[in-house]
Every structure is written in C-alpha cells, then in structure tokens.
GROMACS .gro file of N, CA and C in nm:
model
  270
    1MET      N    1   6.065   4.464  -6.690
    1MET     CA    2   6.102   4.315  -6.635
    1MET      C    3   6.223   4.273  -6.754
    2LEU      N    4   6.212   4.298  -6.846
    2LEU     CA    5   6.322   4.163  -6.920
    2LEU      C    6   6.435   4.259  -6.950
    3ASP      N    7   6.439   4.395  -6.965
    3ASP     CA    8   6.587   4.447  -7.011
    3ASP      C    9   6.627   4.433  -7.156
    4ARG      N   10   6.535   4.434  -7.212
    4ARG     CA   11   6.543   4.471  -7.405
    4ARG      C   12   6.421   4.557  -7.391
    5ALA      N   13   6.423   4.603  -7.531
    5ALA     CA   14   6.279   4.699  -7.562
    5ALA      C   15   6.225   4.612  -7.646
    6ALA      N   16   6.108   4.550  -7.638
    6ALA     CA   17   5.977   4.548  -7.781
    6ALA      C   18   5.961   4.593  -7.850
    7GLY      N   19   6.023   4.504  -8.002
    7GLY     CA   20   6.018   4.580  -8.119
    7GLY      C   21   5.815   4.565  -8.211
    8SER      N   22   5.767   4.450  -8.087
    8SER     CA   23   5.649   4.434  -8.159
    8SER      C   24   5.546   4.306  -8.134
    9TRP      N   25   5.467   4.355  -8.095
    9TRP     CA   26   5.353   4.222  -8.014
    9TRP      C   27   5.274   4.142  -8.101
   10GLU      N   28   5.190   4.005  -8.073
   10GLU     CA   29   5.184   3.989  -8.196
   10GLU      C   30   5.038   3.864  -8.148
   11ARG      N   31   4.945   3.881  -8.163
   11ARG     CA   32   4.881   3.805  -8.083
   11ARG      C   33   4.904   3.645  -8.182
   12VAL      N   34   4.846   3.524  -8.088
   12VAL     CA   35   4.849   3.406  -8.133
   12VAL      C   36   4.714   3.369  -8.094
   13PRO      N   37   4.635   3.369  -8.229
   13PRO     CA   38   4.524   3.260  -8.211
   13PRO      C   39   4.501   3.151  -8.073
   14TYR      N   40   4.363   3.178  -8.061
   14TYR     CA   41   4.385   3.115  -7.914
   14TYR      C   42   4.364   2.954  -8.008
   15ARG      N   43   4.379   2.862  -7.903
   15ARG     CA   44   4.425   2.732  -7.931
   15ARG      C   45   4.525   2.601  -7.822
   16GLY      N   46   4.480   2.534  -7.841
   16GLY     CA   47   4.518   2.465  -7.649
   16GLY      C   48   4.408   2.482  -7.502
   17TRP      N   49   4.458   2.464  -7.462
   17TRP     CA   50   4.407   2.449  -7.336
   17TRP      C   51   4.458   2.549  -7.246
   18SER      N   52   4.472   2.630  -7.284
   18SER     CA   53   4.471   2.799  -7.198
   18SER      C   54   4.381   2.840  -7.229
   19ARG      N   55   4.337   2.894  -7.130
   19ARG     CA   56   4.184   3.053  -7.154
   19ARG      C   57   4.244   3.168  -7.147
   20ALA      N   58   4.479   3.190  -7.118
   20ALA     CA   59   4.467   3.325  -7.148
   20ALA      C   60   4.504   3.362  -7.274
   21GLU      N   61   4.529   3.468  -7.301
   21GLU     CA   62   4.588   3.558  -7.448
   21GLU      C   63   4.701   3.541  -7.467
   22HIS      N   64   4.717   3.444  -7.562
   22HIS     CA   65   4.884   3.433  -7.576
   22HIS      C   66   4.958   3.547  -7.703
   23TRP      N   67   5.037   3.535  -7.743
   23TRP     CA   68   5.090   3.659  -7.773
   23TRP      C   69   5.265   3.609  -7.777
   24THR      N   70   5.357   3.643  -7.916
   24THR     CA   71   5.445   3.614  -7.923
   24THR      C   72   5.513   3.771  -7.897
   25ILE      N   73   5.641   3.813  -7.895
   25ILE     CA   74   5.640   3.957  -7.823
   25ILE      C   75   5.832   3.937  -7.950
   26ALA      N   76   5.859   4.039  -8.064
   26ALA     CA   77   5.943   4.056  -8.126
   26ALA      C   78   6.101   4.116  -8.046
   27PHE      N   79   6.179   4.130  -7.968
   27PHE     CA   80   6.258   4.281  -7.933
   27PHE      C   81   6.396   4.343  -8.036
   28VAL      N   82   6.360   4.421  -8.019
   28VAL     CA   83   6.544   4.483  -8.144
   28VAL      C   84   6.627   4.388  -8.094
   29ASP      N   85   6.652   4.349  -8.033
   29ASP     CA   86   6.789   4.324  -8.034
   29ASP      C   87   6.765   4.137  -8.094
   30GLY      N   88   6.652   4.122  -8.184
   30GLY     CA   89   6.618   4.025  -8.299
   30GLY      C   90   6.560   3.867  -8.181
   31SER      N   91   6.566   3.875  -8.100
   31SER     CA   92   6.553   3.799  -8.012
   31SER      C   93   6.363   3.774  -8.012
   32ARG      N   94   6.285   3.734  -7.901
   32ARG     CA   95   6.166   3.615  -7.933
   32ARG      C   96   6.156   3.564  -7.749
   33ALA      N   97   6.018   3.613  -7.774
   33ALA     CA   98   5.939   3.576  -7.646
   33ALA      C   99   5.805   3.498  -7.651
   34PHE      N  100   5.750   3.383  -7.617
   34PHE     CA  101   5.631   3.396  -7.558
   34PHE      C  102   5.558   3.453  -7.409
   35ALA      N  103   5.460   3.496  -7.441
   35ALA     CA  104   5.349   3.522  -7.342
   35ALA      C  105   5.234   3.483  -7.325
   36LYS      N  106   5.216   3.471  -7.202
   36LYS     CA  107   5.073   3.446  -7.163
   36LYS      C  108   5.066   3.655  -7.094
   37VAL      N  109   4.895   3.667  -7.101
   37VAL     CA  110   4.803   3.696  -7.037
   37VAL      C  111   4.726   3.658  -6.985
   38ALA      N  112   4.657   3.695  -6.820
   38ALA     CA  113   4.589   3.630  -6.793
   38ALA      C  114   4.430   3.756  -6.824
   39SER      N  115   4.272   3.722  -6.884
   39SER     CA  116   4.219   3.803  -6.904
   39SER      C  117   4.111   3.781  -6.895
   40ILE      N  118   4.074   3.649  -6.893
   40ILE     CA  119   3.913   3.576  -6.815
   40ILE      C  120   3.872   3.490  -6.727
   41PRO      N  121   3.806   3.497  -6.650
   41PRO     CA  122   3.794   3.370  -6.595
   41PRO      C  123   3.906   3.259  -6.602
   42PRO      N  124   3.922   3.149  -6.494
   42PRO     CA  125   3.890   3.163  -6.387
   42PRO      C  126   4.030   3.247  -6.320
   43PRO      N  127   4.005   3.270  -6.202
   43PRO     CA  128   4.134   3.422  -6.169
   43PRO      C  129   4.232   3.357  -6.195
   44PRO      N  130   4.369   3.511  -6.180
   44PRO     CA  131   4.415   3.426  -6.204
   44PRO      C  132   4.569   3.376  -6.140
   45GLY      N  133   4.503   3.305  -6.046
   45GLY     CA  134   4.588   3.216  -5.965
   45GLY      C  135   4.701   3.116  -6.072
   46TRP      N  136   4.589   3.037  -6.148
   46TRP     CA  137   4.662   2.927  -6.254
   46TRP      C  138   4.750   3.011  -6.300
   47LEU      N  139   4.782   3.078  -6.398
   47LEU     CA  140   4.857   3.170  -6.374
   47LEU      C  141   4.952   3.166  -6.260
   48ARG      N  142   4.991   3.207  -6.220
   48ARG     CA  143   5.059   3.220  -6.118
   48ARG      C  144   5.134   3.062  -6.040
   49ARG      N  145   5.045   3.011  -6.039
   49ARG     CA  146   5.081   2.848  -6.032
   49ARG      C  147   5.182   2.812  -6.161
   50GLU      N  148   5.147   2.836  -6.254
   50GLU     CA  149   5.273   2.814  -6.387
   50GLU      C  150   5.358   2.823  -6.354
   51ARG      N  151   5.384   2.989  -6.337
   51ARG     CA  152   5.513   3.029  -6.281
   51ARG      C  153   5.569   2.972  -6.182
   52GLU      N  154   5.575   2.951  -6.046
   52GLU     CA  155   5.608   2.829  -5.973
   52GLU      C  156   5.665   2.757  -6.009
   53VAL      N  157   5.542   2.643  -6.112
   53VAL     CA  158   5.632   2.563  -6.159
   53VAL      C  159   5.727   2.501  -6.289
   54LEU      N  160   5.724   2.664  -6.367
   54LEU     CA  161   5.826   2.653  -6.437
   54LEU      C  162   5.935   2.720  -6.366
   55ALA      N  163   5.925   2.804  -6.237
   55ALA     CA  164   6.069   2.883  -6.186
   55ALA      C  165   6.128   2.748  -6.091
   56GLY      N  166   6.037   2.572  -6.038
   56GLY     CA  167   6.171   2.538  -6.006
   56GLY      C  168   6.163   2.407  -6.077
   57LEU      N  169   6.118   2.421  -6.291
   57LEU     CA  170   6.209   2.371  -6.361
   57LEU      C  171   6.278   2.423  -6.472
   58ASP      N  172   6.418   2.285  -6.417
   58ASP     CA  173   6.494   2.305  -6.503
   58ASP      C  174   6.543   2.172  -6.597
   59ALA      N  175   6.456   2.201  -6.734
   59ALA     CA  176   6.466   2.022  -6.792
   59ALA      C  177   6.478   2.082  -6.923
   60PRO      N  178   6.530   2.001  -7.064
   60PRO     CA  179   6.552   2.080  -7.211
   60PRO      C  180   6.409   2.066  -7.284
   61PHE      N  181   6.252   2.051  -7.194
   61PHE     CA  182   6.177   2.008  -7.235
   61PHE      C  183   6.059   2.134  -7.206
   62ALA      N  184   6.123   2.232  -7.181
   62ALA     CA  185   6.043   2.319  -7.097
   62ALA      C  186   6.125   2.445  -7.114
   63PRO      N  187   6.017   2.568  -7.124
   63PRO     CA  188   6.082   2.679  -7.174
   63PRO      C  189   6.112   2.784  -7.084
   64ARG      N  190   6.196   2.855  -7.041
   64ARG     CA  191   6.246   2.945  -6.957
   64ARG      C  192   6.221   3.046  -6.914
   65LEU      N  193   6.151   3.053  -6.795
   65LEU     CA  194   6.044   3.153  -6.758
   65LEU      C  195   6.169   3.283  -6.823
   66LEU      N  196   6.104   3.426  -6.853
   66LEU     CA  197   6.227   3.483  -6.806
   66LEU      C  198   6.153   3.589  -6.776
   67GLY      N  199   6.002   3.585  -6.696
   67GLY     CA  200   5.948   3.689  -6.620
   67GLY      C  201   5.786   3.728  -6.588
   68PHE      N  202   5.782   3.753  -6.516
   68PHE     CA  203   5.653   3.772  -6.438
   68PHE      C  204   5.635   3.877  -6.364
   69ASP      N  205   5.498   3.943  -6.426
   69ASP     CA  206   5.483   4.051  -6.388
   69ASP      C  207   5.318   4.000  -6.239
   70ASP      N  208   5.303   4.020  -6.185
   70ASP     CA  209   5.205   3.981  -6.086
   70ASP      C  210   5.099   4.102  -6.038
   71ASP      N  211   5.011   4.161  -6.133
   71ASP     CA  212   4.906   4.228  -6.098
   71ASP      C  213   4.787   4.210  -6.089
   72ASP      N  214   4.651   4.237  -6.153
   72ASP     CA  215   4.567   4.220  -6.148
   72ASP      C  216   4.543   4.129  -6.293
   73ARG      N  217   4.604   4.155  -6.366
   73ARG     CA  218   4.568   4.025  -6.506
   73ARG      C  219   4.768   4.011  -6.535
   74PRO      N  220   4.792   3.855  -6.453
   74PRO     CA  221   4.942   3.857  -6.401
   74PRO      C  222   4.968   3.804  -6.594
   75LEU      N  223   5.146   3.866  -6.617
   75LEU     CA  224   5.232   3.840  -6.722
   75LEU      C  225   5.276   3.729  -6.737
   76LEU      N  226   5.294   3.636  -6.794
   76LEU     CA  227   5.378   3.518  -6.739
   76LEU      C  228   5.478   3.536  -6.925
   77VAL      N  229   5.628   3.570  -6.881
   77VAL     CA  230   5.702   3.535  -7.056
   77VAL      C  231   5.777   3.435  -6.996
   78LEU      N  232   5.797   3.340  -7.109
   78LEU     CA  233   5.859   3.243  -7.206
   78LEU      C  234   5.931   3.246  -7.319
   79ASP      N  235   6.075   3.164  -7.308
   79ASP     CA  236   6.119   3.129  -7.391
   79ASP      C  237   5.965   3.132  -7.543
   80ASP      N  238   6.068   3.120  -7.701
   80ASP     CA  239   5.981   3.141  -7.776
   80ASP      C  240   5.990   3.015  -7.818
   81LEU      N  241   5.901   2.862  -7.843
   81LEU     CA  242   5.937   2.757  -7.871
   81LEU      C  243   5.867   2.751  -7.979
   82SER      N  244   5.770   2.798  -8.065
   82SER     CA  245   5.658   2.790  -8.176
   82SER      C  246   5.714   2.824  -8.303
   83ASP      N  247   5.872   2.838  -8.298
   83ASP     CA  248   5.916   2.840  -8.491
   83ASP      C  249   5.936   2.750  -8.487
   84GLY      N  250   5.801   2.653  -8.599
   84GLY     CA  251   5.794   2.526  -8.681
   84GLY      C  252   5.755   2.409  -8.557
   85ALA      N  253   5.741   2.450  -8.468
   85ALA     CA  254   5.665   2.357  -8.375
   85ALA      C  255   5.547   2.301  -8.381
   86HIS      N  256   5.500   2.184  -8.365
   86HIS     CA  257   5.315   2.202  -8.354
   86HIS      C  258   5.285   2.113  -8.203
   87TRP      N  259   5.209   2.143  -8.151
   87TRP     CA  260   5.195   2.196  -8.018
   87TRP      C  261   5.006   2.150  -7.994
   88PRO      N  262   5.033   2.003  -8.003
   88PRO     CA  263   4.887   1.972  -7.946
   88PRO      C  264   4.825   2.054  -7.830
   89PRO      N  265   4.657   2.043  -7.846
   89PRO     CA  266   4.585   1.979  -7.930
   89PRO      C  267   4.554   2.052  -7.972
   90GLY      N  268   4.619   2.141  -8.021
   90GLY     CA  269   4.565   2.294  -8.157
   90GLY      C  270   4.530   2.237  -8.296
   0.00000   0.00000   0.00000
C-alpha cells in the first residue's frame, strides 16, 4: 500500500475520542506514519468517512492521508504528527 517497508509497529495507548487501535509505524527509510485500525464497534463506516474527509482536505493543520486499506478491518495511514505534540483530550 505505501511502497516502503515497515521496520516496526508500536501500539499507542488508547486516548482521545477514537475507538480504533492506534499505531505508529517506523519505516526502514527513517520515515514514520500513524495508523488507525478499526477493531471494535461501531462498524468501520466511521473510519471510511474519516478517509473521505482527509482525502478532500488540503490544510496545514491536517495530516496527509498516506494510505487506506478497505476490508473488514479498515486501516487508515496518516502522517505521524505525534513527535512532541499534545493532543487533547488525552
């Protein structure tokens, strides 16, 4: 999906409003990404809607949409904006 190899995946502890699993991905080329995986109800339609919004949004405050895998457990991959940031309500 992303044309680069993942070196490691690290689970991010649950915080905030999303009910998805959160992960950071470190790629072998040194780049990083943030991933959300639909894992619990509600049905994954909400993650598909998030992808649609981010795909149509080009703004400096929004992460870039890097990839999306749409199966029974959708996977949304975004820029990793977490380095040193504070994201309420966490």
